[in-house]
């Protein structure tokens, strides 16, 4: 009995030594983006006690995968409300998997938005458009939350830029998203170009857009895509740049 | 002249470790690898309806989750039954009747289990990498078939994405951390088994420590950041001091998500695992050194 008491006392002493070490290591892990999942009471109510315990015990990924299968099923049956619910849970469990944020945003901003726009059960066009915009906003919201959890990765900025450009039509925000993506060394080759295209669609930003497009044009033939040439010409026309000062001077029609 | 008896002999520890490993092999503990292989095959073939990136994600999550569970279970079960079995078979008395110190006996037994865990995890890791590689090659072949007319840059981009989604070297530190967690549990179970009355008791306590250990960071945060009653503070202090913080070893979920574990951080985490291992082994020796057998 004395020996057990001695072992317990030593265990407590060891605990006092390890306490600050564990706290410091946890903080270091957090700075490297580990342990970012917020496993809280609302999540426990949503996913159930068993899944919550499993998630706490180091099986967040597996639980998130099971929920992804359920979300896939809901998506196949166009149950958009359930898709949102499942992806909220999935992204809470696995906030560092960019694929989950991407898919959630895609399902909302593209699939659900399009489905609600063509909803045969809703006779009123205004309400269909309203629902479509609401889903697009949800898609954007997923990506913005994803970016807050993954500020060190370009991919979600890229996807946000795509949704803002193709679906929402907020060109200034799309420019900002693409410009941010372009800052990452491993980004796609077209990020800067798309940022410049989007800026050229913003009224009042023509001069800034022209500078960006001209800089890209000067980088060589690889950047001379038809859209870049077309946007460059549009900016030169809008800014009324004299022909001799223009960066891009396409040959005129034969006389 | 016979060689002089040494107080501490790595050779004797090695002999006991080798025998422990042999015993475990004879108990057919490696049969669980079949279940692991089935889980891998199941994952790779029955997830075909998902998009490839998601298939790889599921495969990695399930495989690393299974590795974590199996090594933990092996560590707990093999260690919990070790001392009671040696007592039941009278092997323990035969060994300790010879000039073998109890510390050497304990270290040898623990090393045997650690070897077995290393072999098991190594085989699982190889199976996992091989399955991912086969799946990667199948996916690339299918993509190349579909992209016959596509420009070379696009094809290269697709191949790069598939390769990045399958086996990457960043997974290796994650697998190593699984090992340190299992090793921690082997030493902790050894400590429990030195005073436990039966192996069932040892296993139950180990499982309880597993569950509580994962709650330690929550308890610590509550303790440091909130003003509760003194009873709750005393309880949480006791909990955080007595139990290991197992969340420190739960890094695979984030590594699968693409987080890189920098070498410095890996060594800090592994060092923490070794620290626990050393302390629990010392405490186990303290209990076992004067135990009446």
Coordinates of N, CA, C and O in Angstrom, one line a residue, chain A residues 3-37 39 52-53 55-62 64-66 68-69 72-73 76 87 93-100 102-103 106-107 150 152-154 159 186-189, chain B residues 47 49-51 53-54 57-62 64-66 68-69 157 160-161 181 191 195 210-211 214-218 220-221 223-225 237-245 247-262 265 268-269 272 275-276 279-280 283 285-291:
Chain A
X3 N 3.8 1.5 -1.2 CA 4.4 1.6 -2.5 C 3.4 2.3 -3.5 O 3.8 3.1 -4.3
X4 N 2.2 1.9 -3.4 CA 1.2 2.5 -4.3 C 1.1 4.0 -4.1 O 1.0 4.8 -5.0
X5 N 1.1 4.3 -2.8 CA 1.0 5.7 -2.4 C 2.2 6.5 -2.9 O 2.1 7.6 -3.4
X6 N 3.4 5.9 -2.8 CA 4.6 6.5 -3.3 C 4.5 6.7 -4.8 O 4.9 7.8 -5.3
X7 N 4.0 5.7 -5.5 CA 3.9 5.8 -7.0 C 2.9 6.9 -7.4 O 3.2 7.7 -8.3
X8 N 1.8 7.0 -6.6 CA 0.8 8.0 -6.9 C 1.5 9.4 -6.7 O 1.2 10.4 -7.5
X9 N 2.2 9.5 -5.6 CA 2.9 10.8 -5.3 C 3.9 11.2 -6.4 O 3.9 12.3 -6.8
X10 N 4.6 10.2 -6.8 CA 5.6 10.5 -7.9 C 4.9 10.8 -9.2 O 5.4 11.7 -10.0
X11 N 3.7 10.2 -9.4 CA 3.0 10.5 -10.6 C 2.5 11.9 -10.6 O 2.5 12.6 -11.6
X12 N 2.1 12.4 -9.4 CA 1.7 13.8 -9.3 C 2.8 14.7 -9.5 O 2.7 15.8 -10.1
X13 N 4.0 14.3 -9.0 CA 5.2 15.2 -9.1 C 5.6 15.2 -10.6 O 5.9 16.3 -11.1
X14 N 5.5 14.1 -11.3 CA 5.8 14.0 -12.7 C 4.7 14.9 -13.5 O 5.1 15.6 -14.4
X15 N 3.5 14.8 -13.0 CA 2.4 15.7 -13.6 C 2.7 17.1 -13.5 O 2.5 17.9 -14.5
X16 N 3.3 17.6 -12.4 CA 3.6 19.0 -12.2 C 4.7 19.4 -13.2 O 4.8 20.5 -13.6
X17 N 5.6 18.4 -13.5 CA 6.7 18.7 -14.5 C 6.2 18.8 -15.9 O 6.5 19.6 -16.7
X18 N 5.3 17.8 -16.2 CA 4.8 17.7 -17.6 C 3.8 18.7 -17.9 O 3.6 19.1 -19.1
X19 N 3.0 19.3 -16.9 CA 2.0 20.2 -17.2 C 2.4 21.4 -18.1 O 1.8 21.6 -19.2
X20 N 3.5 22.1 -17.7 CA 3.9 23.2 -18.6 C 4.4 22.8 -19.9 O 4.3 23.5 -20.9
X21 N 5.0 21.6 -19.9 CA 5.6 21.0 -21.2 C 4.5 20.7 -22.2 O 4.6 21.0 -23.3
X22 N 3.4 20.1 -21.6 CA 2.3 19.8 -22.5 C 1.6 21.0 -23.0 O 1.3 21.1 -24.2
X23 N 1.5 22.0 -22.2 CA 0.8 23.3 -22.6 C 1.6 23.9 -23.7 O 1.1 24.4 -24.7
X24 N 3.0 24.0 -23.5 CA 3.8 24.6 -24.5 C 3.8 23.9 -25.8 O 3.7 24.5 -26.9
X25 N 3.8 22.5 -25.7 CA 3.8 21.7 -27.0 C 2.5 21.9 -27.7 O 2.4 22.0 -28.9
X26 N 1.4 22.0 -26.9 CA 0.1 22.2 -27.6 C 0.1 23.5 -28.3 O -0.4 23.6 -29.4
X27 N 0.6 24.5 -27.7 CA 0.7 25.9 -28.3 C 1.5 25.8 -29.6 O 1.1 26.4 -30.6
X28 N 2.6 25.1 -29.5 CA 3.5 25.0 -30.7 C 2.8 24.2 -31.8 O 2.8 24.6 -33.0
X29 N 2.0 23.2 -31.4 CA 1.2 22.5 -32.4 C 0.2 23.4 -33.1 O 0.0 23.3 -34.3
X30 N -0.4 24.2 -32.3 CA -1.4 25.1 -32.8 C -0.8 26.1 -33.8 O -1.5 26.5 -34.8
X31 N 0.4 26.6 -33.5 CA 1.0 27.6 -34.5 C 1.3 26.9 -35.8 O 1.4 27.6 -36.8
X32 N 1.5 25.6 -35.8 CA 1.7 24.8 -37.0 C 0.4 24.3 -37.6 O 0.4 23.4 -38.4
X33 N -0.7 24.9 -37.2 CA -2.1 24.5 -37.7 C -2.6 23.1 -37.3 O -3.4 22.5 -38.0
X34 N -2.1 22.6 -36.1 CA -2.6 21.3 -35.6 C -3.7 21.6 -34.6 O -3.7 22.7 -34.0
X35 N -4.5 20.6 -34.3 CA -5.6 20.7 -33.3 C -6.5 22.0 -33.5 O -6.9 22.7 -32.5
X36 N -6.8 22.2 -34.7 CA -7.7 23.4 -35.0 C -9.2 23.2 -34.9 O -10.0 24.1 -34.9
X37 N -9.6 21.9 -34.8 CA -11.0 21.6 -34.8 C -11.6 22.0 -33.4 O -11.0 21.8 -32.4
X39 N -14.1 21.1 -31.1 CA -15.1 20.0 -30.7 C -15.9 20.5 -29.5 O -15.4 20.5 -28.4
X52 N -19.0 11.7 -31.3 CA -18.3 12.8 -30.7 C -17.1 12.2 -29.9 O -16.0 12.7 -29.9
X53 N -17.4 11.1 -29.2 CA -16.3 10.5 -28.4 C -15.2 10.0 -29.3 O -14.0 10.1 -29.1
X55 N -14.5 11.2 -32.2 CA -13.8 12.3 -32.8 C -12.8 12.8 -31.7 O -11.6 13.2 -32.1
X56 N -13.2 12.8 -30.5 CA -12.3 13.3 -29.4 C -11.1 12.3 -29.3 O -10.0 12.7 -28.9
X57 N -11.3 11.0 -29.6 CA -10.3 10.0 -29.4 C -9.3 9.9 -30.6 O -8.6 8.9 -30.7
X58 N -9.4 10.9 -31.5 CA -8.4 10.9 -32.6 C -8.9 10.3 -33.9 O -8.2 9.9 -34.7
X59 N -10.2 10.2 -34.0 CA -10.8 9.7 -35.2 C -11.7 10.7 -35.9 O -12.7 10.3 -36.5
X60 N -11.3 11.9 -35.8 CA -12.0 13.0 -36.5 C -12.2 12.8 -38.0 O -13.2 13.0 -38.5
X61 N -11.1 12.3 -38.6 CA -11.0 12.1 -40.0 C -12.0 11.0 -40.4 O -12.8 11.2 -41.4
X62 N -12.1 10.0 -39.7 CA -13.0 8.8 -40.0 C -14.4 9.3 -39.9 O -15.3 9.0 -40.8
X64 N -15.6 12.3 -40.0 CA -15.8 13.3 -41.1 C -16.1 12.6 -42.4 O -17.0 13.0 -43.2
X65 N -15.4 11.5 -42.7 CA -15.6 10.7 -43.9 C -17.0 10.0 -43.9 O -17.6 10.0 -45.0
X66 N -17.4 9.5 -42.8 CA -18.7 8.9 -42.7 C -19.8 10.0 -43.0 O -20.7 9.7 -43.7
X68 N -19.3 12.6 -44.8 CA -19.2 12.9 -46.2 C -20.0 12.0 -47.1 O -20.6 12.4 -48.0
X69 N -20.0 10.7 -46.7 CA -20.8 9.7 -47.4 C -22.3 10.1 -47.3 O -23.1 10.0 -48.2
X72 N -23.0 13.0 -49.4 CA -23.0 12.6 -50.8 C -24.4 12.1 -51.1 O -25.0 12.4 -52.2
X73 N -25.0 11.3 -50.2 CA -26.3 10.7 -50.4 C -27.3 11.9 -50.5 O -28.2 11.8 -51.3
X76 N -27.1 13.6 -53.8 CA -27.7 12.8 -54.9 C -29.3 13.0 -54.9 O -29.9 12.9 -55.9
X87 N -22.2 19.4 -44.1 CA -20.9 20.0 -44.4 C -20.5 21.0 -43.3 O -19.3 21.2 -43.0
X93 N -15.3 19.3 -38.0 CA -14.4 18.2 -37.6 C -13.0 18.3 -38.3 O -12.0 18.0 -37.7
X94 N -13.0 18.7 -39.6 CA -11.8 18.7 -40.4 C -11.6 20.0 -41.0 O -11.6 20.1 -42.3
X95 N -11.3 21.1 -40.2 CA -11.2 22.4 -40.9 C -10.0 22.6 -41.8 O -9.9 23.5 -42.6
X96 N -9.0 21.6 -41.7 CA -7.8 21.8 -42.5 C -7.9 21.0 -43.8 O -7.0 21.1 -44.6
X97 N -9.0 20.3 -44.0 CA -9.1 19.6 -45.3 C -9.8 20.6 -46.3 O -11.0 20.8 -46.2
X98 N -9.1 21.2 -47.2 CA -9.6 22.2 -48.1 C -10.7 21.6 -49.0 O -11.6 22.3 -49.4
X99 N -10.5 20.3 -49.3 CA -11.4 19.7 -50.2 C -12.9 19.7 -49.7 O -13.8 20.0 -50.5
X100 N -13.1 19.6 -48.4 CA -14.4 19.7 -47.8 C -15.0 21.1 -48.0 O -16.2 21.2 -48.3
X102 N -14.2 23.2 -50.3 CA -14.4 23.4 -51.7 C -15.7 22.8 -52.2 O -16.5 23.4 -52.9
X103 N -15.9 21.5 -51.7 CA -17.1 20.8 -52.2 C -18.3 21.4 -51.6 O -19.3 21.5 -52.3
X106 N -19.0 24.4 -53.6 CA -19.4 24.1 -55.0 C -20.9 23.6 -55.0 O -21.7 24.0 -55.8
X107 N -21.2 22.7 -54.1 CA -22.6 22.2 -54.0 C -23.6 23.4 -53.8 O -24.7 23.4 -54.4
X150 N -7.7 28.2 -43.1 CA -6.5 27.8 -44.0 C -5.9 29.0 -44.6 O -5.8 29.1 -45.9
X152 N -3.0 29.8 -45.0 CA -1.7 29.5 -45.6 C -1.8 28.7 -46.9 O -0.8 28.2 -47.4
X153 N -3.0 28.6 -47.5 CA -3.2 27.8 -48.7 C -3.9 28.6 -49.8 O -4.9 29.3 -49.4
X154 N -3.5 28.5 -51.0 CA -4.0 29.4 -52.1 C -5.3 28.9 -52.6 O -6.1 29.7 -53.1
X159 N -10.8 29.3 -55.4 CA -12.2 28.9 -55.6 C -13.2 30.0 -55.2 O -14.2 30.2 -55.9
X186 N 3.0 28.4 -54.7 CA 2.6 27.2 -55.4 C 1.2 27.4 -56.1 O 0.6 26.4 -56.5
X187 N 0.8 28.6 -56.4 CA -0.5 28.9 -57.0 C -0.5 28.5 -58.5 O 0.5 28.2 -59.1
X188 N -1.7 28.5 -59.0 CA -1.9 28.2 -60.4 C -1.3 29.4 -61.3 O -1.3 30.5 -60.8
X189 N -0.9 29.1 -62.5 CA -0.2 30.1 -63.3 C -1.1 31.2 -63.7 O -0.7 32.3 -64.2
Chain B
X47 N -15.3 2.6 -52.7 CA -15.6 4.0 -52.6 C -15.6 4.6 -54.0 O -15.4 5.8 -54.2
X49 N -17.7 5.4 -56.1 CA -18.7 6.4 -56.5 C -18.3 7.8 -56.1 O -18.9 8.8 -56.5
X50 N -17.2 7.9 -55.2 CA -16.8 9.2 -54.8 C -15.7 9.8 -55.8 O -15.1 9.0 -56.5
X51 N -15.5 11.1 -55.8 CA -14.5 11.6 -56.7 C -13.1 11.2 -56.2 O -12.9 11.0 -55.0
X53 N -10.2 12.4 -55.4 CA -9.5 13.1 -54.2 C -10.1 12.6 -52.9 O -9.5 12.4 -51.9
X54 N -11.5 12.5 -53.0 CA -12.2 12.1 -51.8 C -11.9 10.6 -51.4 O -11.8 10.3 -50.3
X57 N -8.7 10.6 -49.7 CA -8.9 11.1 -48.4 C -9.4 10.1 -47.4 O -8.9 9.9 -46.3
X58 N -10.5 9.4 -47.9 CA -11.1 8.3 -47.1 C -10.1 7.2 -46.8 O -10.0 6.7 -45.6
X59 N -9.4 6.8 -47.8 CA -8.4 5.7 -47.7 C -7.4 6.1 -46.6 O -7.0 5.3 -45.8
X60 N -6.9 7.3 -46.7 CA -5.8 7.7 -45.7 C -6.4 7.8 -44.3 O -5.8 7.4 -43.4
X61 N -7.6 8.4 -44.2 CA -8.2 8.6 -42.9 C -8.4 7.2 -42.2 O -8.1 7.0 -41.1
X62 N -9.1 6.3 -43.0 CA -9.4 5.0 -42.5 C -8.2 4.2 -42.2 O -8.1 3.6 -41.1
X64 N -5.0 5.2 -41.5 CA -4.2 5.7 -40.4 C -5.0 5.5 -39.1 O -4.5 5.3 -38.0
X65 N -6.4 5.7 -39.2 CA -7.2 5.4 -38.0 C -7.1 4.0 -37.5 O -6.9 3.7 -36.4
X66 N -7.1 3.1 -38.5 CA -7.0 1.6 -38.2 C -5.6 1.3 -37.6 O -5.5 0.6 -36.7
X68 N -3.8 3.3 -35.9 CA -3.7 3.9 -34.6 C -4.5 3.0 -33.6 O -4.0 2.6 -32.5
X69 N -5.7 2.5 -34.0 CA -6.4 1.6 -33.1 C -5.7 0.3 -32.9 O -5.6 -0.2 -31.8
X157 N -0.6 18.7 -64.7 CA -1.3 19.2 -63.6 C -2.2 18.2 -62.9 O -2.1 18.0 -61.7
X160 N 0.1 15.6 -61.2 CA 0.7 16.2 -60.0 C -0.4 16.2 -58.8 O 0.0 15.9 -57.7
X161 N -1.6 16.6 -59.2 CA -2.7 16.6 -58.2 C -3.0 15.2 -57.6 O -3.1 15.1 -56.4
X181 N 2.7 6.9 -29.5 CA 1.5 6.8 -28.6 C 1.3 5.4 -28.1 O 1.0 5.2 -27.0
X191 N 2.9 -0.5 -16.1 CA 2.8 0.1 -14.8 C 1.5 -0.4 -14.1 O 1.6 -0.8 -12.9
X195 N 0.6 -3.6 -10.4 CA -0.2 -3.7 -9.1 C -1.6 -4.2 -9.3 O -2.4 -4.3 -8.4
X210 N -7.1 5.9 -21.7 CA -7.2 6.3 -23.1 C -8.3 7.3 -23.4 O -8.0 8.4 -24.0
X211 N -9.4 7.1 -22.8 CA -10.6 8.0 -23.0 C -10.3 9.3 -22.2 O -10.5 10.4 -22.8
X214 N -7.5 11.7 -23.7 CA -7.9 12.6 -24.8 C -8.7 13.8 -24.3 O -8.8 14.8 -25.1
X215 N -9.1 13.8 -23.1 CA -9.9 15.0 -22.6 C -9.0 16.0 -21.8 O -9.4 17.0 -21.4
X216 N -7.7 15.5 -21.6 CA -6.8 16.3 -20.8 C -6.6 17.8 -21.3 O -6.7 18.7 -20.5
X217 N -6.5 18.0 -22.6 CA -6.3 19.4 -23.0 C -7.5 20.3 -22.8 O -7.4 21.4 -22.5
X218 N -8.7 19.6 -22.9 CA -10.0 20.4 -22.6 C -10.0 20.8 -21.1 O -10.2 21.9 -20.7
X220 N -7.4 21.1 -19.2 CA -6.3 22.1 -18.9 C -6.7 23.5 -19.3 O -6.5 24.4 -18.6
X221 N -7.4 23.6 -20.5 CA -7.9 24.9 -21.0 C -8.9 25.4 -20.0 O -8.8 26.6 -19.6
X223 N -9.1 24.8 -16.9 CA -8.4 25.1 -15.6 C -7.7 26.4 -15.7 O -7.7 27.2 -14.8
X224 N -7.1 26.6 -16.9 CA -6.3 27.9 -17.0 C -7.1 29.1 -17.4 O -6.7 30.2 -17.1
X225 N -8.2 28.9 -18.1 CA -8.9 30.0 -18.6 C -10.2 30.4 -18.0 O -10.9 31.4 -18.3
X237 N -7.3 19.7 -11.7 CA -5.8 19.7 -11.5 C -5.3 18.3 -11.4 O -4.4 17.9 -12.0
X238 N -6.1 17.5 -10.6 CA -5.7 16.1 -10.4 C -5.7 15.3 -11.7 O -4.8 14.6 -12.0
X239 N -6.8 15.6 -12.5 CA -6.9 14.9 -13.8 C -5.8 15.3 -14.8 O -5.2 14.4 -15.4
X240 N -5.4 16.6 -14.8 CA -4.4 17.0 -15.8 C -3.0 16.5 -15.3 O -2.1 16.3 -16.1
X241 N -2.8 16.4 -14.0 CA -1.5 15.9 -13.5 C -1.3 14.4 -13.6 O -0.2 13.9 -13.9
X242 N -2.4 13.7 -13.4 CA -2.3 12.2 -13.3 C -2.3 11.6 -14.7 O -1.7 10.5 -14.9
X243 N -3.0 12.2 -15.7 CA -3.2 11.5 -17.0 C -2.3 12.1 -18.1 O -2.2 13.4 -18.1
X244 N -1.9 11.3 -19.0 CA -1.1 11.9 -20.1 C -2.0 12.6 -21.1 O -3.2 12.2 -21.3
X245 N -1.5 13.7 -21.7 CA -2.2 14.4 -22.8 C -2.1 13.7 -24.1 O -1.1 13.8 -24.8
X247 N -3.9 14.0 -26.8 CA -4.2 14.8 -28.0 C -2.9 15.2 -28.6 O -2.8 15.5 -29.8
X248 N -1.8 15.3 -27.8 CA -0.5 15.7 -28.4 C 0.0 14.7 -29.5 O 0.8 15.0 -30.3
X249 N -0.6 13.4 -29.4 CA -0.2 12.4 -30.4 C -1.2 12.2 -31.5 O -1.1 11.3 -32.3
X250 N -2.2 13.0 -31.4 CA -3.3 12.9 -32.5 C -3.0 13.9 -33.6 O -3.6 14.9 -33.7
X251 N -2.0 13.6 -34.4 CA -1.6 14.6 -35.4 C -2.0 14.1 -36.8 O -1.9 14.8 -37.8
X252 N -2.4 12.8 -36.9 CA -2.5 12.2 -38.3 C -3.7 12.9 -39.0 O -3.6 13.0 -40.2
X253 N -4.8 13.2 -38.3 CA -5.9 13.8 -39.0 C -5.5 15.1 -39.8 O -5.9 15.3 -40.9
X254 N -4.7 15.9 -39.1 CA -4.2 17.1 -39.7 C -3.1 16.9 -40.8 O -3.0 17.6 -41.7
X255 N -2.3 15.8 -40.5 CA -1.3 15.5 -41.5 C -1.9 15.0 -42.8 O -1.5 15.4 -43.9
X256 N -3.0 14.2 -42.7 CA -3.7 13.7 -43.9 C -4.3 14.9 -44.6 O -4.4 15.0 -45.8
X257 N -4.7 16.0 -43.8 CA -5.3 17.2 -44.4 C -4.2 18.0 -45.2 O -4.6 19.1 -45.7
X258 N -3.0 17.6 -45.1 CA -1.9 18.3 -45.8 C -1.0 19.1 -44.9 O -0.1 19.8 -45.4
X259 N -1.2 19.1 -43.6 CA -0.3 19.8 -42.7 C 1.0 19.1 -42.7 O 1.1 17.9 -42.5
X260 N 2.1 19.9 -42.8 CA 3.4 19.3 -42.7 C 3.8 19.4 -41.2 O 3.6 20.4 -40.5
X261 N 4.4 18.3 -40.7 CA 5.0 18.3 -39.4 C 6.4 18.6 -39.4 O 7.2 17.8 -39.9
X262 N 6.8 19.9 -39.1 CA 8.3 20.2 -39.2 C 9.1 19.3 -38.3 O 8.7 18.8 -37.3
X265 N 9.3 20.0 -34.6 CA 8.0 19.7 -33.9 C 7.9 18.2 -33.7 O 7.4 17.7 -32.7
X268 N 10.1 17.2 -30.9 CA 9.5 17.6 -29.6 C 8.4 16.6 -29.2 O 8.4 16.2 -28.0
X269 N 7.6 16.3 -30.1 CA 6.4 15.4 -29.8 C 7.0 14.0 -29.5 O 6.5 13.3 -28.5
X272 N 8.5 14.0 -26.1 CA 7.5 13.9 -25.1 C 7.0 12.5 -24.9 O 6.8 12.0 -23.7
X275 N 9.6 10.6 -23.0 CA 9.6 11.1 -21.6 C 8.6 10.3 -20.8 O 8.9 9.8 -19.7
X276 N 7.4 10.2 -21.4 CA 6.3 9.5 -20.7 C 6.7 8.0 -20.5 O 6.6 7.4 -19.5
X279 N 9.3 7.6 -17.7 CA 8.7 7.8 -16.4 C 7.8 6.6 -16.0 O 8.0 6.1 -14.9
X280 N 6.9 6.2 -16.9 CA 6.1 5.0 -16.6 C 6.9 3.8 -16.3 O 6.5 3.0 -15.5
X283 N 8.4 4.0 -12.9 CA 7.3 3.8 -11.8 C 7.0 2.3 -11.8 O 6.7 1.7 -10.7
X285 N 8.9 -0.2 -12.5 CA 10.0 -0.9 -11.8 C 9.9 -0.7 -10.2 O 10.1 -1.6 -9.5
X286 N 9.5 0.6 -9.9 CA 9.4 0.9 -8.4 C 8.3 -0.1 -7.8 O 8.5 -0.6 -6.7
X287 N 7.3 -0.3 -8.5 CA 6.2 -1.2 -8.0 C 6.6 -2.6 -8.1 O 6.3 -3.4 -7.2
X288 N 7.3 -3.0 -9.1 CA 7.6 -4.4 -9.3 C 8.8 -4.9 -8.5 O 8.9 -6.1 -8.2
X289 N 9.7 -3.9 -8.1 CA 11.0 -4.3 -7.5 C 10.8 -5.1 -6.2 O 11.5 -5.9 -5.8
X290 N 9.7 -4.7 -5.4 CA 9.5 -5.3 -4.1 C 8.2 -6.1 -4.1 O 7.6 -6.4 -3.1
X291 N 7.6 -6.3 -5.3 CA 6.3 -7.0 -5.4 C 6.5 -8.5 -4.9 O 7.5 -9.2 -5.3

